[in-house]
PDB file of C-alpha atoms in Angstrom:
ATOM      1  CA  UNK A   1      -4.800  10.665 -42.701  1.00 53.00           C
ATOM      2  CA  UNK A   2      -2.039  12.722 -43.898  1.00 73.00           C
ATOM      3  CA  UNK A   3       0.612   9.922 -42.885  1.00 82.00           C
ATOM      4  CA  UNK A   4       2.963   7.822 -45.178  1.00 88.00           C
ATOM      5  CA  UNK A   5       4.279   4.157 -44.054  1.00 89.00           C
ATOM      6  CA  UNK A   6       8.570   4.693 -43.452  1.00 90.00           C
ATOM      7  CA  UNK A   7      11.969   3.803 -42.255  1.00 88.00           C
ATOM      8  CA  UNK A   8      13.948   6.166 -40.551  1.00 89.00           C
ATOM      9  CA  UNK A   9      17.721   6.352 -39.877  1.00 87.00           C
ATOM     10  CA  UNK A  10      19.239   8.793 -37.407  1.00 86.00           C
ATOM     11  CA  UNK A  11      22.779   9.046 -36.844  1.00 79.00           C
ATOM     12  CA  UNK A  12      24.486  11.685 -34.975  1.00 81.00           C
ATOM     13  CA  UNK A  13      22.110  14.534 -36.200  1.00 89.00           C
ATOM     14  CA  UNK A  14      20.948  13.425 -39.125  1.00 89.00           C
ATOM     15  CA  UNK A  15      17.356  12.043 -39.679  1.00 92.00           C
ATOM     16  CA  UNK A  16      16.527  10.973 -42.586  1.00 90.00           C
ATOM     17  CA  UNK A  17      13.489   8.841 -43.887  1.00 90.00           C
ATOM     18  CA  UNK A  18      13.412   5.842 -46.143  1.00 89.00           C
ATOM     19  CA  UNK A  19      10.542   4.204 -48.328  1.00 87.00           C
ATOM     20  CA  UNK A  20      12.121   0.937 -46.703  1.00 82.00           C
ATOM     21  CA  UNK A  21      14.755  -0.928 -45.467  1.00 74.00           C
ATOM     22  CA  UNK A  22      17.159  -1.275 -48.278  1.00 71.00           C
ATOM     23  CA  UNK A  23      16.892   1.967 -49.327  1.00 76.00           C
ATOM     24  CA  UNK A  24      20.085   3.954 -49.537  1.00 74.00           C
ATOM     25  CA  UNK A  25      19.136   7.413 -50.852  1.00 83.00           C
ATOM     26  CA  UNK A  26      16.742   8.840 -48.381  1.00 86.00           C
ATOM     27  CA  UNK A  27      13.088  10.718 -49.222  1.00 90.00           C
ATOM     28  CA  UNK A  28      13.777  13.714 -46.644  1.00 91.00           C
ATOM     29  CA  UNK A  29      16.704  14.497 -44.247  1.00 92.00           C
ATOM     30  CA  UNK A  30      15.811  16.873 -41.023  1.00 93.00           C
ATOM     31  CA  UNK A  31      19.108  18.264 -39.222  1.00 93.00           C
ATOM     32  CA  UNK A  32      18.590  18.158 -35.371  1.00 92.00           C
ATOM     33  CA  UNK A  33      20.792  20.896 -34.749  1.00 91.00           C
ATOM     34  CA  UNK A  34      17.426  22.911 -35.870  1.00 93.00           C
ATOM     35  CA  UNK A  35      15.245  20.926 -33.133  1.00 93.00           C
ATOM     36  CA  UNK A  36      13.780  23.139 -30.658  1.00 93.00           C
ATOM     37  CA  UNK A  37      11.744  20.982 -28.663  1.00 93.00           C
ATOM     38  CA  UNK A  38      10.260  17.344 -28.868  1.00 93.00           C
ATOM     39  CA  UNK A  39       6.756  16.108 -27.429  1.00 91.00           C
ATOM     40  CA  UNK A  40       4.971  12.891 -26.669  1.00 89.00           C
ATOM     41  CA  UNK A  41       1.510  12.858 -27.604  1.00 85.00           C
ATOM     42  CA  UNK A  42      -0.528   9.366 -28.190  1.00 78.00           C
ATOM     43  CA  UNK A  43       2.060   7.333 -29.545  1.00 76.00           C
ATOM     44  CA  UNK A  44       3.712   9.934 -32.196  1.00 89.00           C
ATOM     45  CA  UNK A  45       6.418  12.360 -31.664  1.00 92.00           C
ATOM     46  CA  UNK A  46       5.640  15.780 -32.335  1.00 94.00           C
ATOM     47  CA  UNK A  47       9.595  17.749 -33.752  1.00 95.00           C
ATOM     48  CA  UNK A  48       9.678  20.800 -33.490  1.00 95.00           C
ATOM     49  CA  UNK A  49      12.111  23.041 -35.412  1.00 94.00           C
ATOM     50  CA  UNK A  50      12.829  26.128 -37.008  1.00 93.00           C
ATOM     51  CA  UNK A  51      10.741  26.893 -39.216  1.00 90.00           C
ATOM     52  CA  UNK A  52       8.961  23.516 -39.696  1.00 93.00           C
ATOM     53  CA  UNK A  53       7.123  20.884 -37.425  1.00 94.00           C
ATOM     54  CA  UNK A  54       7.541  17.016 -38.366  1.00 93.00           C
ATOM     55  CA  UNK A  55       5.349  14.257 -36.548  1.00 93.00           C
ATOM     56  CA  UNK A  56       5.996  11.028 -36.310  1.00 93.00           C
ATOM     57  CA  UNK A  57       3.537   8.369 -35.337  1.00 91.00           C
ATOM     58  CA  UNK A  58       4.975   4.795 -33.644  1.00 86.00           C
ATOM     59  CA  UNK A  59       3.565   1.543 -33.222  1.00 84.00           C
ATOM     60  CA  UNK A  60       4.219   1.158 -29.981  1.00 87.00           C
ATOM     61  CA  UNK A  61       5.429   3.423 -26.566  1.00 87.00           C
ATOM     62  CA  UNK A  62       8.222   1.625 -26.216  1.00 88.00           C
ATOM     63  CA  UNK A  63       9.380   2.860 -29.559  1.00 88.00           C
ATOM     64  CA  UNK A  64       8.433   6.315 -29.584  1.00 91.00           C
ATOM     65  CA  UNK A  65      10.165   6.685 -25.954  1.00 92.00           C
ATOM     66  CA  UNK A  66      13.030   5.176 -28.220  1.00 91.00           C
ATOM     67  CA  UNK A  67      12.709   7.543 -30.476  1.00 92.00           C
ATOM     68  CA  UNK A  68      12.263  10.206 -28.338  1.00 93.00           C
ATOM     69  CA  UNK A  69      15.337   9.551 -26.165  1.00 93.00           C
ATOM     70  CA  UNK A  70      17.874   9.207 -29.471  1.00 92.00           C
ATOM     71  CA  UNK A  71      16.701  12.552 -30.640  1.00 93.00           C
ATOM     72  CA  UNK A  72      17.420  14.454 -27.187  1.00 93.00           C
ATOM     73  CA  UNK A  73      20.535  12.802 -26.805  1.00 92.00           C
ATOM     74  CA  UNK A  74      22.098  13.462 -30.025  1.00 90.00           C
ATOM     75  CA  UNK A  75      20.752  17.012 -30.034  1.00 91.00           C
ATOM     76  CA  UNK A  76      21.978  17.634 -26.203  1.00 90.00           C
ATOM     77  CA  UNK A  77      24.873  14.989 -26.347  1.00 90.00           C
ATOM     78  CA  UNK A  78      23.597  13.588 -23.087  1.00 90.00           C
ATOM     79  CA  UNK A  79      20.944  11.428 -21.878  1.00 90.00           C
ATOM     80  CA  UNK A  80      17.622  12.594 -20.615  1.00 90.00           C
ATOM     81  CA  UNK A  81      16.913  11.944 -17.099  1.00 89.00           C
ATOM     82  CA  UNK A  82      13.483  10.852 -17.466  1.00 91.00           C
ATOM     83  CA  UNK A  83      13.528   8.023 -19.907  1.00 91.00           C
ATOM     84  CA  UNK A  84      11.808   5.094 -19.316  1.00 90.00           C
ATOM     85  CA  UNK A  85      13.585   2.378 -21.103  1.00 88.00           C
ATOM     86  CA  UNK A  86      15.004  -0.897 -20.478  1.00 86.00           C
ATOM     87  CA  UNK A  87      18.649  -1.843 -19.451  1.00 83.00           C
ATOM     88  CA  UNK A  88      19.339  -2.979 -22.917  1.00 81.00           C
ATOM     89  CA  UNK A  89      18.404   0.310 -24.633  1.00 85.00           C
ATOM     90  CA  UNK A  90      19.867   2.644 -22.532  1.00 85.00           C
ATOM     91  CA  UNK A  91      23.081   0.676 -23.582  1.00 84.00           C
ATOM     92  CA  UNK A  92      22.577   0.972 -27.006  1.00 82.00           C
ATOM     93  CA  UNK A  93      22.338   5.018 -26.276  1.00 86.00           C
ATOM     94  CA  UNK A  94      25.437   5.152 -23.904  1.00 85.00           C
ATOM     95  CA  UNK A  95      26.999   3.617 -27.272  1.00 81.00           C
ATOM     96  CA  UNK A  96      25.212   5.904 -29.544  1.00 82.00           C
ATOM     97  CA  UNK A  97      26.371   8.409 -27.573  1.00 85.00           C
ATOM     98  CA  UNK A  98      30.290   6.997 -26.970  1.00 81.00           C
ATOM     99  CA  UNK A  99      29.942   6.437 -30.835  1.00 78.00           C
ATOM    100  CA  UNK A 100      29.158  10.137 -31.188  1.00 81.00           C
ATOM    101  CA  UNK A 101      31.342  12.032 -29.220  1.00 80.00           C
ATOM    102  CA  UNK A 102      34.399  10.370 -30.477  1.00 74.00           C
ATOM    103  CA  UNK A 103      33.236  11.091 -34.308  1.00 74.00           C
ATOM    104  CA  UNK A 104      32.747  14.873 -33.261  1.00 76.00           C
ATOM    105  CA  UNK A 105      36.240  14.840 -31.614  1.00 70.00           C
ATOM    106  CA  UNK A 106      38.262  13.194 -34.247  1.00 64.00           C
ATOM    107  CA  UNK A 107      39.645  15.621 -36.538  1.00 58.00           C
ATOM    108  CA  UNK A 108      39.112  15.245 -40.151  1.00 60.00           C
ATOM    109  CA  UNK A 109      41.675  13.196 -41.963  1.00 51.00           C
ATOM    110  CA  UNK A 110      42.472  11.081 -39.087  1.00 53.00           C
ATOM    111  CA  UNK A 111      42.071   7.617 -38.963  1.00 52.00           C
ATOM    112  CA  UNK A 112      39.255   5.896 -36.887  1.00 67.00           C
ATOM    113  CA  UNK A 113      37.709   2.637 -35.762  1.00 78.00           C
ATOM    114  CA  UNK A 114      35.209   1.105 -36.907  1.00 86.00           C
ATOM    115  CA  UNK A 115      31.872   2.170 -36.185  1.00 85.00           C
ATOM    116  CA  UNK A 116      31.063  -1.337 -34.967  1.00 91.00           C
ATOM    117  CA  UNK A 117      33.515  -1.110 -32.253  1.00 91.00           C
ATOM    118  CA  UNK A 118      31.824  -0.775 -29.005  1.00 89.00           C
ATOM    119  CA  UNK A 119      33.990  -0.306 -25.501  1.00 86.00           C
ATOM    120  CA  UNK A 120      32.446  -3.380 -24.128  1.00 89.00           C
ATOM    121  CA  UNK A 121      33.209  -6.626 -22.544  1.00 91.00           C
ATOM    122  CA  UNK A 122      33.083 -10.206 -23.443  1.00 92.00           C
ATOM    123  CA  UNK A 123      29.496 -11.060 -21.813  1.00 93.00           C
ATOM    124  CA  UNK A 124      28.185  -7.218 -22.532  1.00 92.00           C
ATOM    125  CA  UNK A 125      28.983  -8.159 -26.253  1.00 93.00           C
ATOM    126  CA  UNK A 126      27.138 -10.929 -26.303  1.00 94.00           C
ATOM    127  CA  UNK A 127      24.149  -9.568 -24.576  1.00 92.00           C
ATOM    128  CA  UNK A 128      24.123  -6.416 -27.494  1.00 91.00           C
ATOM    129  CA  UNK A 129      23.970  -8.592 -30.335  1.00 93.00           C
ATOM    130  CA  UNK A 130      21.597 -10.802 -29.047  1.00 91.00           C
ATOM    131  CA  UNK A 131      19.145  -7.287 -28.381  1.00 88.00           C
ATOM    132  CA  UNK A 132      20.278  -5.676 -31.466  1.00 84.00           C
ATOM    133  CA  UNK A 133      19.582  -9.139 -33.900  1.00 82.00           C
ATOM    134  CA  UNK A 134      18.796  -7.742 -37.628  1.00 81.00           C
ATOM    135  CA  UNK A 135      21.221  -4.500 -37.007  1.00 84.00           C
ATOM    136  CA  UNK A 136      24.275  -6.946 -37.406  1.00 91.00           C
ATOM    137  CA  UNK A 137      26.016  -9.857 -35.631  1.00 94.00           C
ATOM    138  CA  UNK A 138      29.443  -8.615 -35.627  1.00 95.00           C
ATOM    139  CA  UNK A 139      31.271  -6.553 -33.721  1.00 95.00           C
ATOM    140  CA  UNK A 140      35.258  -5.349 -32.298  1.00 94.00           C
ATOM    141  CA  UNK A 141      35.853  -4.619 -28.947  1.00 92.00           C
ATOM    142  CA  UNK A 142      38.732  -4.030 -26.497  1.00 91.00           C
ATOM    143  CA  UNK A 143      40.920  -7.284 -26.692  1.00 87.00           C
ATOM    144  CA  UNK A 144      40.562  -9.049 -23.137  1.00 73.00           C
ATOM    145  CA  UNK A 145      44.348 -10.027 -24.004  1.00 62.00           C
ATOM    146  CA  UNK A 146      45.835  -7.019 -22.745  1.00 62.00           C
ATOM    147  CA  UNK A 147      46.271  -5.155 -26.197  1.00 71.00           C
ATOM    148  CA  UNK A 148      44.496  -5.246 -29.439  1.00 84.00           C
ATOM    149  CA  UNK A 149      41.152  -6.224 -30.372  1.00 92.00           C
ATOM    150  CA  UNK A 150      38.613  -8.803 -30.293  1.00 95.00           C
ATOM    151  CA  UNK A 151      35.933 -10.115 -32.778  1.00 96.00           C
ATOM    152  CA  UNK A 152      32.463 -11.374 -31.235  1.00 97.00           C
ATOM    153  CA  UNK A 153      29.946 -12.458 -33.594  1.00 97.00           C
ATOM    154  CA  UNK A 154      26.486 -14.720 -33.385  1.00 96.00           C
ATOM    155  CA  UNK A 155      24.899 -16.239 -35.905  1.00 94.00           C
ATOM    156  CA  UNK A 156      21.927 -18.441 -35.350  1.00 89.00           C
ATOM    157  CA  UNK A 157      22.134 -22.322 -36.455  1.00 86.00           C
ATOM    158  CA  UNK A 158      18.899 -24.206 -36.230  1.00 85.00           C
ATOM    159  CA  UNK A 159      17.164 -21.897 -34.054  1.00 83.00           C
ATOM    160  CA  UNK A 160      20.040 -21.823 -31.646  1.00 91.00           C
ATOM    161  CA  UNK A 161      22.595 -18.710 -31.239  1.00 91.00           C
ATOM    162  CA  UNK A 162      25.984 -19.416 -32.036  1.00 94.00           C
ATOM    163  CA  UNK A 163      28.940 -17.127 -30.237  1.00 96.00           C
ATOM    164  CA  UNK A 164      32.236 -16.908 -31.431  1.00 96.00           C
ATOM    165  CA  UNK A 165      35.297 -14.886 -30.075  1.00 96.00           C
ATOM    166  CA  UNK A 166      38.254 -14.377 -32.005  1.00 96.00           C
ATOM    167  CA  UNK A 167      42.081 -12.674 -30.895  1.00 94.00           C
ATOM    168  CA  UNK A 168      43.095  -9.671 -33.293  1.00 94.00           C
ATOM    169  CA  UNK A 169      46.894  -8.762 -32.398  1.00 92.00           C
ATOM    170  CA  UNK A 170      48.213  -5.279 -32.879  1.00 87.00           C
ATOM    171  CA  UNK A 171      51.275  -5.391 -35.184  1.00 83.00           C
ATOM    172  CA  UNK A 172      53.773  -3.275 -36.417  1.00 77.00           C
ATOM    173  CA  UNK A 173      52.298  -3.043 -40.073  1.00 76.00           C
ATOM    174  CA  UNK A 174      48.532  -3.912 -38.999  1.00 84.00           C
ATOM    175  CA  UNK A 175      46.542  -6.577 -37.181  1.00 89.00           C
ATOM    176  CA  UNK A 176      46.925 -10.439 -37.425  1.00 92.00           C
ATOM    177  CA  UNK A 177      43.569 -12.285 -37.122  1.00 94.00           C
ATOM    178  CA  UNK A 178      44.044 -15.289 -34.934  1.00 92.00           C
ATOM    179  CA  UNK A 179      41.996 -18.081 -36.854  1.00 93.00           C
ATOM    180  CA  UNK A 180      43.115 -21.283 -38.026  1.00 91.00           C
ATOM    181  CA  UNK A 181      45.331 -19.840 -41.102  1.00 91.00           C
ATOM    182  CA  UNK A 182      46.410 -16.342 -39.564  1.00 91.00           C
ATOM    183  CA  UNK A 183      45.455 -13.383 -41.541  1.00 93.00           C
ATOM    184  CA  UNK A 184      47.014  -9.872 -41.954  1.00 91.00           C
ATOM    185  CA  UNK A 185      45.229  -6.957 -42.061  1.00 89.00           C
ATOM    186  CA  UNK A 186      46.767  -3.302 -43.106  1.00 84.00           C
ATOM    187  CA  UNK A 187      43.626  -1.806 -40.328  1.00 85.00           C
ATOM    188  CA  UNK A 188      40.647  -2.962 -38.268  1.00 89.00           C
ATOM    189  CA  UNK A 189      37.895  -1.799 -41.347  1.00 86.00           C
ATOM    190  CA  UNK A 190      40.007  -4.769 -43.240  1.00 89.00           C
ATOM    191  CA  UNK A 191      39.185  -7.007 -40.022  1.00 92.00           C
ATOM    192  CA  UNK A 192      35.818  -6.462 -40.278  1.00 92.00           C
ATOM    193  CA  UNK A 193      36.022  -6.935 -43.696  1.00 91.00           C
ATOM    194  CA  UNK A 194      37.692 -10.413 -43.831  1.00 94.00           C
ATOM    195  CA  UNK A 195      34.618 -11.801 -41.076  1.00 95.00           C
ATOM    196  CA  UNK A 196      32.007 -10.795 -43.906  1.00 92.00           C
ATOM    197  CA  UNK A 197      33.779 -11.740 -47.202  1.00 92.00           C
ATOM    198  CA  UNK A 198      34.842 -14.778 -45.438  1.00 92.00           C
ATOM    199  CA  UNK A 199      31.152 -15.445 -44.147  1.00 93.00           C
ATOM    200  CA  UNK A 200      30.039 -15.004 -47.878  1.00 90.00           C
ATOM    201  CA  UNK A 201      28.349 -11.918 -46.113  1.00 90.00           C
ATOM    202  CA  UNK A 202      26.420 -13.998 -43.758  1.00 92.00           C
ATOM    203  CA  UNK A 203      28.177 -11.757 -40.954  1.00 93.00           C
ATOM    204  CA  UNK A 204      27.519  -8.266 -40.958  1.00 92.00           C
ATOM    205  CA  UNK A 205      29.150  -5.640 -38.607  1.00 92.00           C
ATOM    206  CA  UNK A 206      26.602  -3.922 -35.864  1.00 90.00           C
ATOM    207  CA  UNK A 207      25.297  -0.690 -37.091  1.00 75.00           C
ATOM    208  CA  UNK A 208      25.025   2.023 -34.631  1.00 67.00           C
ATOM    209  CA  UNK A 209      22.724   4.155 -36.567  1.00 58.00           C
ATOM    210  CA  UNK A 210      19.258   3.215 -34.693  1.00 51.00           C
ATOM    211  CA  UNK A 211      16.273   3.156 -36.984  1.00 47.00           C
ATOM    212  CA  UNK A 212      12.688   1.674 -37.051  1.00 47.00           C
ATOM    213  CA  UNK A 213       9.656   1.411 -38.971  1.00 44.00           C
ATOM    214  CA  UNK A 214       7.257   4.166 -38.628  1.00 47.00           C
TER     215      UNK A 214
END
C-alpha cells in the first residue's frame, strides 16, 4: 500500500523515475548529492536525504543490492566493499564509475566520447553486451590496431548471437569506418551514428545509465 509500479534511471547523481520504459520526461528526480545514508530492509531500499526519505521496493535481492551499490558509488565515487554481486555487475559499475569520473573531469565545452565507449577489450566487449542485452548492442572501444577505435556489436539472428567487429581509423579530419564502402566520419558520435541509421536502428549504442523496473 502506498507504492506505485516504475522505471527508474540513475546516471551520475541523478535519479529520476519513469511511468515506463519509453518515457523521456521523468515523474520525480532525487539528487544524490542530498543522500545521507541508504538501508536494506526486505527487499526495498530505504534513501535517506535531507529533508525527505524515498523507499524503493525490488523484485528481487539481486536487484536491490544493484541498486544499492549504484547509489553508493555514484554518491562516494567508489565502490562499496561489501557488495555482493556477480563478476558481470561489478563490471558494469567499474564502467559506471570510469563513465563518471571522466564526465566530472571534462571541462565544459570540450569535446567527449561517446558514452557507449567502454575501456575494454575484444572478449570483455562481447561478454558486456551479451549481460547488458535490451540496454543496447553497440558499443566503441580502444582499437586493438594500435590507434583508433573499434565497433563491437551483437545482434541476435534466429535465436543465435551474432558478433561483429569493425576497424575505425583516426584521421586527420575524422574517423574512416572500415566496412565494405569506407565511410568518413567528422567524430566518433557520427560513428555511432552511421551503425544505427545504417541498421535502420536495429543497432543501438549501450547505455550506461543503469535502470530497472521497480
Amino acid at each position: 500500500q502506498g507504492y506505485r509500479r516504475l522505471w527508474a534511471g540513475l546516471r551520475g547523481l541523478r535519479l529520476a523515475f519513469y511511468r515506463g520504459p519509453q518515457e523521456h520526461e521523468p515523474l520525480e528526480v532525487l539528487d544524490l548529492g542530498e543522500l545521507v545514508t541508504v538501508q536494506a530492509e526486505d527487499k526495498a531500499l530505504v534513501l535517506r536525504l535531507r529533508g525527505q526519505e524515498v523507499t524503493m521496493k525490488m523484485e528481487t535481492g539481486e536487484t536491490q543490492e544493484m541498486w544499492r551499490g549504484f547509489s553508493l558509488t555514484m554518491t562516494k565515487m567508489r565502490m562499496p566493499r561489501d557488495l555482493a554481486l556477480l563478476p558481470g555487475h561489478n563490471f558494469q559499475l567499474l564502467e559506471a564509475l570510469r563513465e563518471e569520473r571522466e564526465r566530472r573531469d571534462t571541462p565544459r565545452g570540450v569535446p567527449r566520447v561517446p558514452s557507449c565507449f567502454f575501456e575494454v577489450t575484444r572478449p570483455e566487449a562481447e561478454r558486456l553486451l551479451e549481460q547488458s542485452a535490451g540496454r543496447g548492442n553497440l558499443l566503441l572501444r580502444p582499437g586493438g590496431h594500435g590507434q583508433g577505435v573499434s565497433v563491437t556489436t551483437r545482434q541476435e539472428l534466429d535465436g543465435t548471437a551474432l558478433l561483429r567487429h569493425y576497424r575505425v581509423k583516426r584521421e586527420a579530419r575524422g574517423y574512416l569506418i572500415d566496412v565494405e564502402t569506407p565511410h568518413r566520419c567528422s567524430s566518433l558520435a557520427e560513428v555511432v551514428q552511421f551503425f544505427v541509421t545504417r541498421s535502420k536502428g536495429g543497432l543501438q549504442p549501450l547505455d550506461p545509465e543503469y535502470s530497472s523496473h521497480l
